[in-house]
XYZ file of C-alpha atoms in Angstrom:
287
model
C 0.000 0.000 0.000
C 1.419 3.349 -1.028
C 2.227 6.243 1.257
C -0.525 8.255 -0.436
C -3.293 5.998 0.903
C -4.118 5.429 4.557
C -6.216 2.698 6.134
C -8.899 4.179 8.364
C -10.510 0.846 9.222
C -10.669 -2.748 8.019
C -12.994 -5.537 9.122
C -13.602 -9.077 7.938
C -17.084 -9.611 6.493
C -18.518 -12.604 4.616
C -14.987 -13.909 4.124
C -13.814 -10.662 2.554
C -12.631 -7.319 3.913
C -14.594 -4.119 4.276
C -12.132 -1.266 4.373
C -12.306 2.500 4.624
C -9.390 4.499 3.231
C -8.260 8.072 2.723
C -5.807 9.690 0.350
C -4.632 13.108 -0.744
C -6.598 13.940 -3.879
C -4.869 16.123 -6.444
C -8.142 16.547 -8.328
C -10.177 17.785 -5.353
C -7.227 19.444 -3.579
C -8.083 17.845 -0.246
C -8.089 14.509 1.532
C -10.813 12.188 0.249
C -12.307 9.127 1.941
C -13.732 6.054 0.241
C -14.822 2.520 1.115
C -13.887 -0.721 -0.642
C -15.237 -4.224 -0.059
C -12.849 -6.885 -1.341
C -14.453 -10.351 -1.642
C -12.689 -13.570 -0.625
C -12.099 -14.560 -4.279
C -9.583 -11.708 -4.562
C -7.052 -13.773 -2.622
C -6.832 -15.983 -5.705
C -7.396 -13.638 -8.641
C -8.284 -10.057 -9.569
C -12.018 -9.438 -9.270
C -14.417 -7.273 -11.268
C -15.268 -3.850 -9.886
C -18.615 -2.205 -9.257
C -18.849 1.472 -8.326
C -21.664 2.685 -6.079
C -22.295 6.445 -6.085
C -24.290 7.822 -3.172
C -26.901 10.558 -3.023
C -27.346 13.985 -1.471
C -26.159 14.397 2.149
C -24.395 11.018 2.057
C -20.797 9.924 2.503
C -19.223 6.555 1.694
C -20.695 5.287 4.960
C -24.422 5.336 4.155
C -24.430 2.434 1.738
C -21.614 0.709 3.633
C -23.713 0.684 6.809
C -27.221 0.272 5.356
C -26.925 -1.022 1.791
C -26.567 -4.719 2.654
C -24.321 -5.505 -0.313
C -21.492 -7.545 1.221
C -23.106 -10.988 1.393
C -24.055 -10.949 -2.279
C -20.829 -9.250 -3.376
C -18.879 -11.983 -1.587
C -20.974 -14.688 -3.238
C -20.498 -13.138 -6.685
C -16.840 -12.140 -6.261
C -17.343 -8.393 -6.749
C -15.178 -5.565 -5.461
C -17.558 -2.771 -4.386
C -16.169 0.783 -4.294
C -18.078 3.557 -2.529
C -16.593 7.047 -2.996
C -17.589 10.101 -0.998
C -20.036 12.545 -2.585
C -18.004 15.774 -2.339
C -14.753 17.302 -1.139
C -14.714 18.095 2.575
C -12.652 19.875 5.172
C -11.533 23.255 6.400
C -11.199 25.762 3.608
C -13.583 23.937 1.243
C -16.334 26.393 0.175
C -19.733 25.274 1.386
C -23.275 26.350 2.232
C -23.753 24.645 5.577
C -27.500 25.287 5.746
C -28.159 24.020 2.198
C -28.338 20.222 1.928
C -28.668 20.451 -1.862
C -25.325 22.145 -2.414
C -21.723 21.961 -1.260
C -20.647 19.352 1.273
C -22.398 16.072 0.503
C -23.745 17.473 -2.776
C -21.010 17.451 -5.392
C -23.424 16.218 -8.118
C -20.555 14.403 -9.880
C -19.686 17.454 -11.973
C -16.431 19.336 -12.527
C -17.240 22.847 -11.307
C -16.083 25.735 -13.464
C -17.207 28.634 -11.257
C -15.270 30.124 -8.382
C -14.907 29.532 -5.514
C -15.898 25.929 -6.291
C -13.738 25.082 -9.307
C -10.625 24.219 -7.324
C -12.261 21.495 -5.205
C -15.608 20.387 -6.615
C -14.347 18.150 -9.377
C -16.200 14.973 -8.541
C -16.603 13.858 -12.151
C -12.846 13.723 -12.683
C -12.331 12.255 -9.242
C -14.717 9.338 -9.791
C -14.008 8.826 -13.501
C -10.228 9.269 -13.483
C -8.280 9.776 -10.254
C -9.891 7.207 -7.956
C -9.937 4.431 -10.610
C -6.188 4.919 -11.096
C -5.671 4.563 -7.355
C -7.868 1.450 -7.193
C -5.917 -0.130 -10.052
C -2.646 0.424 -8.171
C -3.719 -0.575 -4.687
C -6.342 -3.347 -4.976
C -6.676 -6.749 -6.719
C -9.116 -5.261 -9.213
C -9.823 -6.405 -12.757
C -10.247 -2.942 -14.271
C -11.228 -4.461 -17.618
C -14.501 -5.467 -15.956
C -16.186 -2.476 -14.349
C -19.823 -1.636 -13.638
C -21.437 1.411 -12.063
C -24.627 2.167 -10.160
C -25.921 4.644 -7.621
C -28.815 6.248 -5.792
C -30.591 9.547 -6.450
C -27.813 12.102 -7.073
C -25.530 9.079 -7.354
C -27.892 7.488 -9.861
C -27.536 10.662 -11.904
C -23.766 10.352 -11.581
C -23.761 6.698 -12.609
C -25.897 7.351 -15.695
C -23.856 10.308 -16.902
C -20.472 8.705 -16.257
C -21.539 5.525 -18.063
C -22.988 7.440 -21.021
C -19.737 9.399 -21.381
C -17.518 6.320 -20.920
C -19.394 3.398 -22.520
C -16.169 1.589 -23.402
C -15.174 1.385 -19.736
C -18.317 -0.011 -18.130
C -19.979 -3.329 -18.830
C -23.222 -2.266 -17.145
C -25.038 0.624 -15.468
C -28.033 0.733 -13.137
C -29.614 3.130 -10.661
C -31.954 3.445 -7.720
C -34.295 6.454 -8.033
C -31.921 8.564 -10.161
C -32.271 12.274 -10.874
C -32.597 11.723 -14.614
C -32.794 15.360 -15.740
C -30.929 17.452 -13.140
C -30.723 20.488 -15.427
C -34.451 21.133 -14.869
C -35.167 19.471 -11.498
C -35.935 21.863 -8.675
C -33.422 20.402 -6.239
C -30.468 20.253 -8.642
C -30.857 23.200 -11.043
C -29.622 25.784 -8.472
C -26.546 23.664 -7.763
C -25.780 23.353 -11.468
C -25.863 27.130 -11.844
C -23.509 27.643 -8.906
C -21.066 24.952 -10.046
C -21.253 25.463 -13.820
C -22.453 29.022 -14.416
C -25.566 30.567 -15.915
C -25.082 29.230 -19.453
C -27.281 26.142 -19.457
C -25.471 24.736 -22.490
C -22.612 23.837 -20.156
C -24.987 21.768 -18.032
C -25.860 19.337 -20.819
C -22.766 17.215 -20.256
C -24.044 16.251 -16.817
C -27.652 15.450 -17.682
C -28.471 11.868 -18.708
C -31.495 12.703 -20.846
C -29.654 15.472 -22.696
C -26.545 13.335 -23.211
C -28.776 10.743 -24.859
C -30.411 13.482 -26.942
C -26.949 14.544 -28.132
C -26.025 11.038 -29.254
C -24.373 9.390 -26.270
C -25.310 5.738 -25.994
C -25.113 2.829 -23.567
C -26.317 -0.664 -24.479
C -28.871 -1.043 -21.687
C -29.895 0.540 -18.394
C -31.671 -0.839 -15.322
C -33.583 1.459 -12.941
C -35.622 0.767 -9.817
C -37.943 3.513 -8.566
C -40.327 3.501 -5.607
C -43.888 4.661 -6.272
C -44.104 6.245 -2.787
C -40.913 8.244 -3.198
C -41.610 11.798 -2.058
C -39.190 13.166 -4.660
C -40.680 11.261 -7.597
C -42.656 13.998 -9.341
C -40.402 16.999 -8.714
C -36.855 15.690 -8.686
C -36.592 12.217 -10.191
C -39.121 11.892 -13.064
C -38.025 8.527 -14.496
C -40.500 8.880 -17.347
C -38.138 11.450 -18.893
C -35.382 8.838 -19.068
C -37.874 6.310 -20.391
C -38.839 8.663 -23.225
C -35.216 9.518 -24.049
C -34.198 5.850 -24.148
C -37.197 4.884 -26.280
C -36.361 7.575 -28.821
C -32.681 6.589 -28.909
C -33.223 2.840 -28.998
C -31.534 2.227 -25.641
C -32.885 -0.796 -23.789
C -34.236 0.390 -20.434
C -35.672 -1.810 -17.725
C -37.635 0.538 -15.449
C -39.260 -1.151 -12.460
C -41.761 0.949 -10.505
C -41.719 -0.684 -7.085
C -45.094 -0.307 -5.397
C -45.081 1.394 -2.003
C -41.311 1.920 -1.709
C -39.823 5.295 -0.780
C -36.418 6.960 -1.306
C -34.642 5.409 1.685
C -32.144 2.626 2.222
C -35.047 0.353 3.140
C -35.839 0.564 -0.588
C -32.230 0.272 -1.744
C -31.359 -2.688 0.479
C -34.499 -4.550 -0.654
C -33.378 -4.574 -4.293
C -29.583 -4.467 -3.842
C -29.196 -8.195 -4.564
C -31.121 -7.832 -7.833
C -28.756 -5.113 -9.010
C -25.602 -6.955 -7.980
C -26.731 -10.138 -9.752
C -27.676 -8.125 -12.855
C -24.240 -6.498 -12.971
C -22.434 -9.768 -12.239
C -24.031 -11.450 -15.271
C -22.788 -8.682 -17.522
C -19.373 -8.547 -15.908
C -19.020 -12.271 -16.501
C -19.823 -11.879 -20.183
C -23.347 -13.307 -20.005
C -25.756 -12.248 -22.682
C -27.417 -8.841 -22.312
C -30.980 -9.051 -21.143
C -30.296 -11.953 -18.768
């Protein structure tokens, strides 16, 4: 393990190791924390990687503590990586009374507006810097990567996959913000991070990326029908329409009575991990 990465904690779980690590990020100009579950199969061979991107107000710890992914990840031989959702620390610009912006709300964009541009570069962090670190420090098969996430993290997973289709074998989401450029709880953050010219926002909006020609073979989305953010922030029907027009295979499951919480996520976590594992193993799409 290199001097640039520190072990915060490590615990045995389901035969593997759940670790939490920190490192000095050049991209975000601060120390960043992330979690990695390494399954028992990694003692024998490099294992495929699945990225989980968390939502607003979260850190790496929310899914690690409540997502219930380790048993299935150990069974399937998946390395699960859970980055933080924003830069943090003294000197990082923030709006402490605004849960939809700043700390815990990086929106997986590379900010261009001051004072945020120096630190809020979560797209480059998740898409470039952290994968390079994972490749160096863990027994990861980086030729087999998948990505998924929740809410703001579902938005991040969709946009990162659409912009890097050669890197990821599969992409799914729980209750993603599918059109953040117009959603009430993300549009103000986009303006602060990216400026008033809405053309610059298009590169971080899944529906608009699809409109502009970006493609991914298939997408899998679970959405609760009792989610309080469904009509204002999430609006999965916009992704459904964009995928239908573009010919992208979308499996959208509206889960009756489920809300936006980790009770919802943990219920369907196994389904998502199995779905990704089939594609990471080279099984036929649609299985």
